[in-house]
Short mmCIF file of C-alpha atoms and ligand atoms in Angstrom, two decimals:
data_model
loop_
_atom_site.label_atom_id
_atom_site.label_comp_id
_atom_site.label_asym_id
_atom_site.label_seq_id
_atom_site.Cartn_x
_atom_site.Cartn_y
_atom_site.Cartn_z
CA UNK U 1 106.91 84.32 124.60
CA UNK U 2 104.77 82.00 122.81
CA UNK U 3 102.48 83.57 120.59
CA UNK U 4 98.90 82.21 120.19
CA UNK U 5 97.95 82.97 116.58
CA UNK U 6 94.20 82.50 115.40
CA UNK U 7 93.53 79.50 113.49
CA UNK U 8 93.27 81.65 110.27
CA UNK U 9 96.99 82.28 110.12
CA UNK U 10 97.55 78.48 109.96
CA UNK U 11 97.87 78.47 106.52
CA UNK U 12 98.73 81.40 105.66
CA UNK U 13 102.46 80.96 105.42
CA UNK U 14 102.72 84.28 103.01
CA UNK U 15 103.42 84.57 99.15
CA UNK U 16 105.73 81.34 97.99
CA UNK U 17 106.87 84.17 95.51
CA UNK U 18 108.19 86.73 98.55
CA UNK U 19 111.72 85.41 98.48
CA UNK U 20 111.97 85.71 94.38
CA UNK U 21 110.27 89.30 94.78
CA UNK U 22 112.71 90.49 97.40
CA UNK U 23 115.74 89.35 95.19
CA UNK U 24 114.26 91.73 92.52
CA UNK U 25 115.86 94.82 94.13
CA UNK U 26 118.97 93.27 92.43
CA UNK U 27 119.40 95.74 89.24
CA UNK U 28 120.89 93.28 87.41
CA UNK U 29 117.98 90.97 87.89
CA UNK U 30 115.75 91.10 84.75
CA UNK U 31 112.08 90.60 85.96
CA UNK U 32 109.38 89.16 84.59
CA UNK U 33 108.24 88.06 88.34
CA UNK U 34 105.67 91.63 89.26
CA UNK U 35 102.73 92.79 87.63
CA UNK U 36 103.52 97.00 87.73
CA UNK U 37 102.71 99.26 85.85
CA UNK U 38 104.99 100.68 83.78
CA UNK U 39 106.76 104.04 85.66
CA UNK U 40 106.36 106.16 82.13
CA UNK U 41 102.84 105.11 82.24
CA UNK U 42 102.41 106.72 86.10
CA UNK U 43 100.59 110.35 85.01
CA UNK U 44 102.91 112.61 87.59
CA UNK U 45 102.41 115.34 86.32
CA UNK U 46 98.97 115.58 85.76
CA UNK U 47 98.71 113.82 89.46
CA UNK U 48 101.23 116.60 91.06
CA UNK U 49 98.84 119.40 89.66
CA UNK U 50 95.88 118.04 91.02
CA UNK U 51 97.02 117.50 94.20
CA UNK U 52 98.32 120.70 94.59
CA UNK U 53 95.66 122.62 93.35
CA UNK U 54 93.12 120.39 95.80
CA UNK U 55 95.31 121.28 98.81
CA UNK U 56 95.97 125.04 97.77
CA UNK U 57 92.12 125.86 97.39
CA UNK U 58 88.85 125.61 99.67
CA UNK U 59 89.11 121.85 98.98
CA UNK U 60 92.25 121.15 101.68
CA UNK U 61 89.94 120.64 104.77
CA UNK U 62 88.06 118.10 102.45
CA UNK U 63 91.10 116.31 101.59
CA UNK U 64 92.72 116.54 104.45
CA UNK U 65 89.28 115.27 106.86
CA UNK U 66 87.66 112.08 107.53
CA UNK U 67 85.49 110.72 104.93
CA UNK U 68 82.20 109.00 104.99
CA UNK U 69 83.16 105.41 104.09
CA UNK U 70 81.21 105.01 100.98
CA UNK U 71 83.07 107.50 99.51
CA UNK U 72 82.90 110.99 97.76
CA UNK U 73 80.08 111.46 95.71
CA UNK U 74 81.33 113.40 93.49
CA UNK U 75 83.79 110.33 92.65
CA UNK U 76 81.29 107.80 92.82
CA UNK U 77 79.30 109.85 90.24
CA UNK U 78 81.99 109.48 88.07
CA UNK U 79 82.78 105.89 88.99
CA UNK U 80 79.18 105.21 87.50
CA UNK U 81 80.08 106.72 84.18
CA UNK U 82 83.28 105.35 84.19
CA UNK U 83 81.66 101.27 83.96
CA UNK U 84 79.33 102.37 81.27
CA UNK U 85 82.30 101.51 79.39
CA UNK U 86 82.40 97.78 80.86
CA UNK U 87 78.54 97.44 79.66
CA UNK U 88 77.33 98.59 83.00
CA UNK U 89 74.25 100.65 82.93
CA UNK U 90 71.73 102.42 85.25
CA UNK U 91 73.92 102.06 88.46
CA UNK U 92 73.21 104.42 91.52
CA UNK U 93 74.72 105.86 94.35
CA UNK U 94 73.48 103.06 96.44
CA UNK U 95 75.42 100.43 94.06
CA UNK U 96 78.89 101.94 94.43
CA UNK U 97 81.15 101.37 96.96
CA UNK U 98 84.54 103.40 96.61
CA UNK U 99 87.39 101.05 97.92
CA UNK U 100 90.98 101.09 98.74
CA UNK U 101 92.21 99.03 95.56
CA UNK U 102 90.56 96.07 94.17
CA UNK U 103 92.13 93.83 96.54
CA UNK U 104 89.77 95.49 98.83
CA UNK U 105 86.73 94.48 97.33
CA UNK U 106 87.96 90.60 97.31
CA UNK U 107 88.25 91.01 100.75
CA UNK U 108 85.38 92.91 101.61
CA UNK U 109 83.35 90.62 99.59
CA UNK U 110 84.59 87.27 101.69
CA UNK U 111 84.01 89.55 105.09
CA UNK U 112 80.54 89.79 103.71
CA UNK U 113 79.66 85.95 102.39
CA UNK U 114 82.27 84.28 103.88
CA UNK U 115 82.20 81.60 107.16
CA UNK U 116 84.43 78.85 107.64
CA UNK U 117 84.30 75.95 105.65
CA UNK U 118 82.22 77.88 103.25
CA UNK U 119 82.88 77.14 99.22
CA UNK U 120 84.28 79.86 96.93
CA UNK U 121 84.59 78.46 93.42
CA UNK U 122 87.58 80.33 91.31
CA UNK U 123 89.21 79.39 87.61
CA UNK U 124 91.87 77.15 87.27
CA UNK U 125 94.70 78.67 87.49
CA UNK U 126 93.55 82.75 89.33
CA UNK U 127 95.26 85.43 91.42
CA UNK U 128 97.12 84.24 93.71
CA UNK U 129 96.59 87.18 96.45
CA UNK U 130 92.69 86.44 96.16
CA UNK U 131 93.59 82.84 97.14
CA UNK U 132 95.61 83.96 100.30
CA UNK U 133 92.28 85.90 100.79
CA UNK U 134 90.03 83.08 100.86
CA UNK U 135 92.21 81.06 102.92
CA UNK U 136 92.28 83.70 105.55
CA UNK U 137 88.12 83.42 105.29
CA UNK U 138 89.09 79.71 105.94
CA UNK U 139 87.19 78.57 103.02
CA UNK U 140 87.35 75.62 101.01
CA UNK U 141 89.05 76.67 97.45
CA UNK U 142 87.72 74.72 94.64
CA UNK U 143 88.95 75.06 91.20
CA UNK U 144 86.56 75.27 87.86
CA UNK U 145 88.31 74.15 84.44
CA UNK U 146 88.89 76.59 81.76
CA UNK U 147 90.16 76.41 78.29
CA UNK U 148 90.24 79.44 75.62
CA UNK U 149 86.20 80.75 75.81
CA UNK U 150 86.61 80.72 79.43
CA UNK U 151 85.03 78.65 81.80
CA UNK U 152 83.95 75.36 81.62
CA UNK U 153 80.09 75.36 81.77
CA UNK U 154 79.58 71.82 82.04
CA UNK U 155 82.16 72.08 85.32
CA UNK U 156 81.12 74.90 86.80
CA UNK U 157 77.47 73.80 87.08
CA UNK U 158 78.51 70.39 88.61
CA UNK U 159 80.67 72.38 91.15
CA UNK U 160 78.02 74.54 91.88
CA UNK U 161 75.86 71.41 92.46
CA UNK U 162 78.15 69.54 94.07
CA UNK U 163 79.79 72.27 96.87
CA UNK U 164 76.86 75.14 97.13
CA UNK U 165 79.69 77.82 96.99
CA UNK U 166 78.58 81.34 98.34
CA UNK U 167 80.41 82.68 95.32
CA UNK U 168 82.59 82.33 92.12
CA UNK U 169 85.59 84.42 91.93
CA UNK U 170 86.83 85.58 88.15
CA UNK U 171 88.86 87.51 86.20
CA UNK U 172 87.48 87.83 83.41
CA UNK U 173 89.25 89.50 81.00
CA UNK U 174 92.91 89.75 80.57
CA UNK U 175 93.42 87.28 83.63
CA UNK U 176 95.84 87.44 85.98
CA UNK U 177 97.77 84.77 85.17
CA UNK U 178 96.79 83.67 81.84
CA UNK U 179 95.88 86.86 79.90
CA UNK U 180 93.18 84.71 79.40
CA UNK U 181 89.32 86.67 78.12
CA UNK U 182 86.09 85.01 78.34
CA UNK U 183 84.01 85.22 75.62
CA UNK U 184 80.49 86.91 75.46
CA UNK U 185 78.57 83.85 74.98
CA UNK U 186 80.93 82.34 78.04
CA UNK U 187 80.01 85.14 80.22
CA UNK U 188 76.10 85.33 79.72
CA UNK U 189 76.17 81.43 80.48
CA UNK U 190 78.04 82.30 83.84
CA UNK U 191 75.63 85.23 84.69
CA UNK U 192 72.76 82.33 83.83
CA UNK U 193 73.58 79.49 85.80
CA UNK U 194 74.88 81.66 88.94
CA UNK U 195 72.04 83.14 89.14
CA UNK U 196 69.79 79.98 88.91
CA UNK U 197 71.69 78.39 91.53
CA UNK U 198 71.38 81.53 93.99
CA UNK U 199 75.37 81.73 93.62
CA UNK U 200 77.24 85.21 93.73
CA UNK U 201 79.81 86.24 91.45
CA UNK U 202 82.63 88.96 91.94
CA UNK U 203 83.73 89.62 88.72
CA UNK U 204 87.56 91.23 89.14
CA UNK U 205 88.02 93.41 86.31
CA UNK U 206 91.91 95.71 86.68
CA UNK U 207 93.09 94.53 82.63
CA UNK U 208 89.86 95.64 80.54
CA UNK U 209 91.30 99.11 79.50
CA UNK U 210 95.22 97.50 78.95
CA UNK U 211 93.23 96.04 75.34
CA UNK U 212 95.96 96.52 72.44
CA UNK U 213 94.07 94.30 69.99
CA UNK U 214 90.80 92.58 69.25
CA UNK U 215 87.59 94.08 70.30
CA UNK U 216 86.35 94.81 74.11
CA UNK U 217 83.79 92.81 75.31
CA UNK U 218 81.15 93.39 77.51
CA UNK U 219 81.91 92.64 81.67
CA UNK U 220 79.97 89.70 83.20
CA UNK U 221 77.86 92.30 85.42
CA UNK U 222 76.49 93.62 82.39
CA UNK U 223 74.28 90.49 81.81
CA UNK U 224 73.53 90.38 85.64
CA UNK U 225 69.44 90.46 85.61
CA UNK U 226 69.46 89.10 89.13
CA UNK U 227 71.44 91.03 91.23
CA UNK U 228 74.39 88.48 92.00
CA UNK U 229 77.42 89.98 90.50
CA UNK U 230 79.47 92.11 92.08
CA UNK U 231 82.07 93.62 89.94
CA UNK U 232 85.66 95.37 90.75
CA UNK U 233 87.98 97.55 89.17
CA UNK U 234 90.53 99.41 89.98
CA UNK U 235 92.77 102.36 88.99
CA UNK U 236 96.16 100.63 89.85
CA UNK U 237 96.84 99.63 86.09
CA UNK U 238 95.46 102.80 84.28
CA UNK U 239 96.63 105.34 86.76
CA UNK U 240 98.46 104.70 89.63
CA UNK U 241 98.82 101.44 92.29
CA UNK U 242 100.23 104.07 94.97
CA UNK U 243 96.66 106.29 95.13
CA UNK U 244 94.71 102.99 96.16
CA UNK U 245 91.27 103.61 94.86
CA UNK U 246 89.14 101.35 93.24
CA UNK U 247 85.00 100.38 93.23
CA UNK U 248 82.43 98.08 93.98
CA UNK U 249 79.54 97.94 92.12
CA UNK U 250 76.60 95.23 93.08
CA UNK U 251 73.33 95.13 94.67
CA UNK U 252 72.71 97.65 96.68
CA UNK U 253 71.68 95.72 99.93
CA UNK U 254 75.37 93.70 99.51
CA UNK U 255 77.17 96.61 98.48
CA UNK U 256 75.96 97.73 102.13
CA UNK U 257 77.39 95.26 104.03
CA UNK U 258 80.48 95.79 102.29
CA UNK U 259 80.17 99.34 103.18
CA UNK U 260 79.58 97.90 107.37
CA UNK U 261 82.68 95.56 106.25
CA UNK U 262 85.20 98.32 105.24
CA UNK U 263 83.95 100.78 108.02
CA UNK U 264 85.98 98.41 110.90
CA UNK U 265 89.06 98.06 107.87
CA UNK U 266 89.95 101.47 107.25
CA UNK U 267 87.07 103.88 107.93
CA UNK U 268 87.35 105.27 104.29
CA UNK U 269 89.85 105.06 101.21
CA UNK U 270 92.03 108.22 101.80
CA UNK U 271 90.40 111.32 100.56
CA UNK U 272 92.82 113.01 98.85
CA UNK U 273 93.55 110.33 96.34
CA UNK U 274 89.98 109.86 96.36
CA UNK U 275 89.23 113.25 94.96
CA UNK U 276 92.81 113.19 92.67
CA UNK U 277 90.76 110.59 90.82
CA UNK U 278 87.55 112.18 90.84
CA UNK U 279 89.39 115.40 89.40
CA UNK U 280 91.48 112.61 87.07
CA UNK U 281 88.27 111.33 85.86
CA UNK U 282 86.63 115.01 85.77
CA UNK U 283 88.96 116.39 83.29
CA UNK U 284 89.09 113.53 81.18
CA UNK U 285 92.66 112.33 82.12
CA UNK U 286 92.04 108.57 82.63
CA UNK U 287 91.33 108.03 78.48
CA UNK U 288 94.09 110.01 77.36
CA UNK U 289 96.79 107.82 79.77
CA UNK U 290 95.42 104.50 78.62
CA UNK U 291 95.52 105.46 75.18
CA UNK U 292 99.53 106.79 76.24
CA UNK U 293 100.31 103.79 77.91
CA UNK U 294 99.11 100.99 75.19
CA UNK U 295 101.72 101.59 72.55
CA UNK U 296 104.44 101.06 75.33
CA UNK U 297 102.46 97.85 76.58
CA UNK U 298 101.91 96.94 73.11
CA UNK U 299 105.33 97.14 72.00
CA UNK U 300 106.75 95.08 75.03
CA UNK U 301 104.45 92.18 74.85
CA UNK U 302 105.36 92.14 70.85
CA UNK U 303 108.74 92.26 72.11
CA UNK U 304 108.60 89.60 74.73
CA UNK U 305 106.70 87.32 71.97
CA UNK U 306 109.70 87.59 69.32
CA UNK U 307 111.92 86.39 71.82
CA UNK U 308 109.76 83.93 73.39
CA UNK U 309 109.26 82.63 69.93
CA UNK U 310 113.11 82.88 68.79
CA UNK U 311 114.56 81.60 71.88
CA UNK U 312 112.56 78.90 74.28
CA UNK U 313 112.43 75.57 73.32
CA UNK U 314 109.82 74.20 70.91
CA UNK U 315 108.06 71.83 74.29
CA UNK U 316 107.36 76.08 75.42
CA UNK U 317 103.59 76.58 74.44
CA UNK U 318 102.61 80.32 75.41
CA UNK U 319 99.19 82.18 75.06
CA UNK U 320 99.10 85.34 73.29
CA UNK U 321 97.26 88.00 75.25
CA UNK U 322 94.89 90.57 73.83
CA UNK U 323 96.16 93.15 76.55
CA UNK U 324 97.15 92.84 80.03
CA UNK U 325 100.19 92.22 81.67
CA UNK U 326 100.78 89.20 81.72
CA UNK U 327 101.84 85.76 79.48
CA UNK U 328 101.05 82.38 80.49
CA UNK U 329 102.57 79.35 79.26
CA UNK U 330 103.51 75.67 80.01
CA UNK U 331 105.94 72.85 78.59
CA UNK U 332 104.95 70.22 76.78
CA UNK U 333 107.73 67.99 79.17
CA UNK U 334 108.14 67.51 82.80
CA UNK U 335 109.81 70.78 83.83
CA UNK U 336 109.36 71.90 87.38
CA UNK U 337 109.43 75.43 87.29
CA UNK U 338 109.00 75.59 90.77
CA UNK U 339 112.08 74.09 91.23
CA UNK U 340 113.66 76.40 88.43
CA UNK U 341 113.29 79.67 89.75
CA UNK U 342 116.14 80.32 92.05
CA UNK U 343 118.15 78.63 89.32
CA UNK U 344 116.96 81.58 87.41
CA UNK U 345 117.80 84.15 89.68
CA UNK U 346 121.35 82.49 89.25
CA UNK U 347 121.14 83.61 85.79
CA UNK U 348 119.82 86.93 87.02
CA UNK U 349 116.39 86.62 85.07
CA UNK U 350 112.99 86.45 87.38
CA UNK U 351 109.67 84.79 86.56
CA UNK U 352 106.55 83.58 88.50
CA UNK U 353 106.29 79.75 88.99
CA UNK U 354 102.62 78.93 87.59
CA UNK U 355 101.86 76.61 90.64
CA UNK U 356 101.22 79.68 92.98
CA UNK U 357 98.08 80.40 90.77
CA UNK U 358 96.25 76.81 91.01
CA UNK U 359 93.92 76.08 94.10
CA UNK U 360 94.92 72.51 94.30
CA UNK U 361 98.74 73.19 93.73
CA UNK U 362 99.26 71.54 90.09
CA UNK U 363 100.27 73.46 87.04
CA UNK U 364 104.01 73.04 88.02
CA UNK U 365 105.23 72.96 84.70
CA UNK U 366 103.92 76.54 84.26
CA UNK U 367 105.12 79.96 84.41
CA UNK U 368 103.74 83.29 84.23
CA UNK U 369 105.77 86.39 82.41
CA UNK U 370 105.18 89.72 83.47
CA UNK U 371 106.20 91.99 80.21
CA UNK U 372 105.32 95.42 81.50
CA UNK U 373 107.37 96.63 83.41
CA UNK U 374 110.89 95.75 81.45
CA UNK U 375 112.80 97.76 78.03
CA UNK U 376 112.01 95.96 75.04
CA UNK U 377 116.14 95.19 75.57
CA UNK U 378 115.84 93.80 78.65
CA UNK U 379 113.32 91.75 77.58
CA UNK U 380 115.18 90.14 74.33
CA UNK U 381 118.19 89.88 76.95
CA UNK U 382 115.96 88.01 79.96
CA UNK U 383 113.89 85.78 77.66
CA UNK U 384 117.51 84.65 76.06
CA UNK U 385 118.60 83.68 79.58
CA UNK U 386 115.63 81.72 80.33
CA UNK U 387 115.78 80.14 76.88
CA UNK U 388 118.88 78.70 77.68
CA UNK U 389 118.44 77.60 80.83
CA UNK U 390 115.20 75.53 79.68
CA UNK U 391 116.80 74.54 76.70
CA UNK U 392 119.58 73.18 78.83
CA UNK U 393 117.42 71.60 81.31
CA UNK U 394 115.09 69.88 78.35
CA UNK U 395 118.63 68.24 76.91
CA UNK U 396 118.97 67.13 80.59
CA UNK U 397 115.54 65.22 80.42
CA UNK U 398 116.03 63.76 76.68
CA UNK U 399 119.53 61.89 78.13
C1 LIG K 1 93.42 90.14 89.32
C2 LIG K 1 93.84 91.19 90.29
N1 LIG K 1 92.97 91.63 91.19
C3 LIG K 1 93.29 92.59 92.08
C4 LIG K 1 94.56 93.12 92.10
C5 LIG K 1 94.87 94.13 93.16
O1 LIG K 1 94.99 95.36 92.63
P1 LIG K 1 94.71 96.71 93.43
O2 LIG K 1 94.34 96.36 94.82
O3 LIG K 1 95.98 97.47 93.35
O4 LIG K 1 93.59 97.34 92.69
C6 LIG K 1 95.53 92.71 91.17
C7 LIG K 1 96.88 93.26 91.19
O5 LIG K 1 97.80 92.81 90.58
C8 LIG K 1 95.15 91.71 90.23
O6 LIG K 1 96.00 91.23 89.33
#
């Protein structure tokens, strides 16, 4: 049989990072390669009594039924409370899609603005799943600089000016992969110029909560005066990646085609862990496992920098995250850590080459380090092992 597979699958030859992530089922394989949640930090309890006190009363048929495919209200209600705390006010109904994760939303949203050819603009280095999104839109992936504020202003306009992209994709705080936050004056400037240029913006937004130091800042949307920002977030990192739910908030004329875009995905996000988070939400659950959960987080990434600090080279240059998952860094010498990482697996230690992350495939002497989901032990032990191993191959170089 020969198969005849669309053009989109061309290049879409999966995650470069599937055959590190497989390896990871390994327990003796320390790694810093995923980006879960830690397991104490998943609420089972709570979620067990929710669930069974949704299917034991009235509510089964609910749960168990169809859906319509903008979701529950009763959730959505909530969902607009819930991003007053991102600085977004005076959202309806009609502005709030509920969808199956925030990965969702960066599809729906390229469904939605997306033909081939078309421009997305996204930071230098981003997610790497939203990438393999894009490309499966066909779209032409262009990256905008960034340094510590955020983006580059001066870049992004000529971008804008130079490609006409249908939108700019961001994470804006806590970035997955640099931990990276853009500053308040950064993100008025981008809700500015986006909107002068008649360019969308979905603003992905799963890290805000996960803040162990410094001072939250207010979400891109927040400054959106004319109706081009769409923002996401999720309930993967504060509750639970296995329920699925997430929102949508924008305008409400986009935020119905996204709703006509989902309908032909998956009809509706499933309705039982639709109303386990309304009910989450309800009873006030969601604060209470954040604030749970940030001591652990807080204590690993201080754990992960002590070792970083006391055992990788001095040509290792890291950034030190606010909250988040995730650190970034990069040597100061010509290490391929692309090349690296099965050498790494040898020494039973897993990280995520940086090069995945950059639209135009550069950044290969970077690496991202995942530090929530491993002991504070394991850490000290798998930062050690990756110490030596760059330390060994930096000798290599200075010969
Ligand atoms: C930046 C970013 N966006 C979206 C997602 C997808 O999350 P979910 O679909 O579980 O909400 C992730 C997950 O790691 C992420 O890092």
């Amino acid at each position: 049989m020969t198969y005849n597979y669309s053009e989109r699958m061309a290049k879409m030859n999966g995650a470069a990072t599937r055959e590190i992530l497989k390896l990871l089922t390994r327990p003796e394989i320390i790694s810093f390669a995923g980006g879960f949640p830690a397991t104490q930090c998943l609420p089972q309890k709570e979620v067990q009594q929710i669930a069974f006190e949704l299917l034991s009363e009235g509510r089964a048929t609910e749960a168990l039924q169809y859906g319509t495919t903008e979701g529950f209200k009763s959730l959505r209600e909530q969902l607009i409370e819930y991003v007053k705390t991102a600085g977004i006010e005076n959202q309806t109904l009609e502005n709030t899609l509920v969808i199956s994760g925030g990965q969702q939303g960066i599809d729906l949203m390229s469904k939605v603005f997306l033909d081939k050819g078309d421009c997305v603009l996204v930071e230098n280095p981003t997610y790497l799943t939203a990438l393999q999104i894009f490309d499966s839109y066909q779209a032409k992936i262009v990256g905008v600089d960034a340094d510590h504020n955020g983006l580059i202003i001066d870049d992004l306009e000529k971008k804008i000016k130079k490609y006409n992209p249908k939108f700019l994709y961001c994470v804006s705080t806590f970035s997955n992969p640099t931990g990276k936050t853009y500053s308040v004056e950064n993100r008025k400037k981008i809700a500015e110029i986006t909107a002068k240029y008649n360019v969308m913006v979905l603003e992905d937004d799963p890290y805000s909560k996960l803040r162990f130091e410094g001072t939250p800042v207010p979400s891109i949307k927040s400054f959106d005066k004319a109706g081009n920002v769409v923002y996401l977030t999720s309930f993967s990192k504060v509750l639970s990646p296995g329920l699925r739910v997430g929102v949508a908030i924008g305008n409400p004329e986009v935020i119905r085609k996204m709703t006509i875009g989902k309908q032909g995905v998956d009809v509706t996000t499933s309705n039982l862990s639709q109303l386990i988070v309304a009910e989450y939400l309800k009873r006030g659950y969601i604060f209470k496992n954040i604030e749970k959960s940030l001591p652990i987080y807080r204590e690993r990434k201080n754990a992960m920098i002590a070792a970083l600090n006391k055992y990788m080279p001095e040509e290792y240059k890291y950034v030190n995250a606010e909250g988040g998952l995730f650190i970034w860094g990069e040597f100061d010498a010509p290490i391929n850590t692309v090349e690296l990482a099965p050498e790494a697996i040898k020494h039973d230690v897993a990280y995520i080459q940086g090069q995945v992350f950059y639209a135009d495939g550069s950044g290969l002497n970077t690496m991202r380090l995942n530090f929530s989901n491993a002991t504070v032990d394991r850490i000290d032990a798998g930062i050690h092992r990756l110490g030596d191993m760059f330390k060994t191959e930096i000798a290599k170089l200075k010969k």
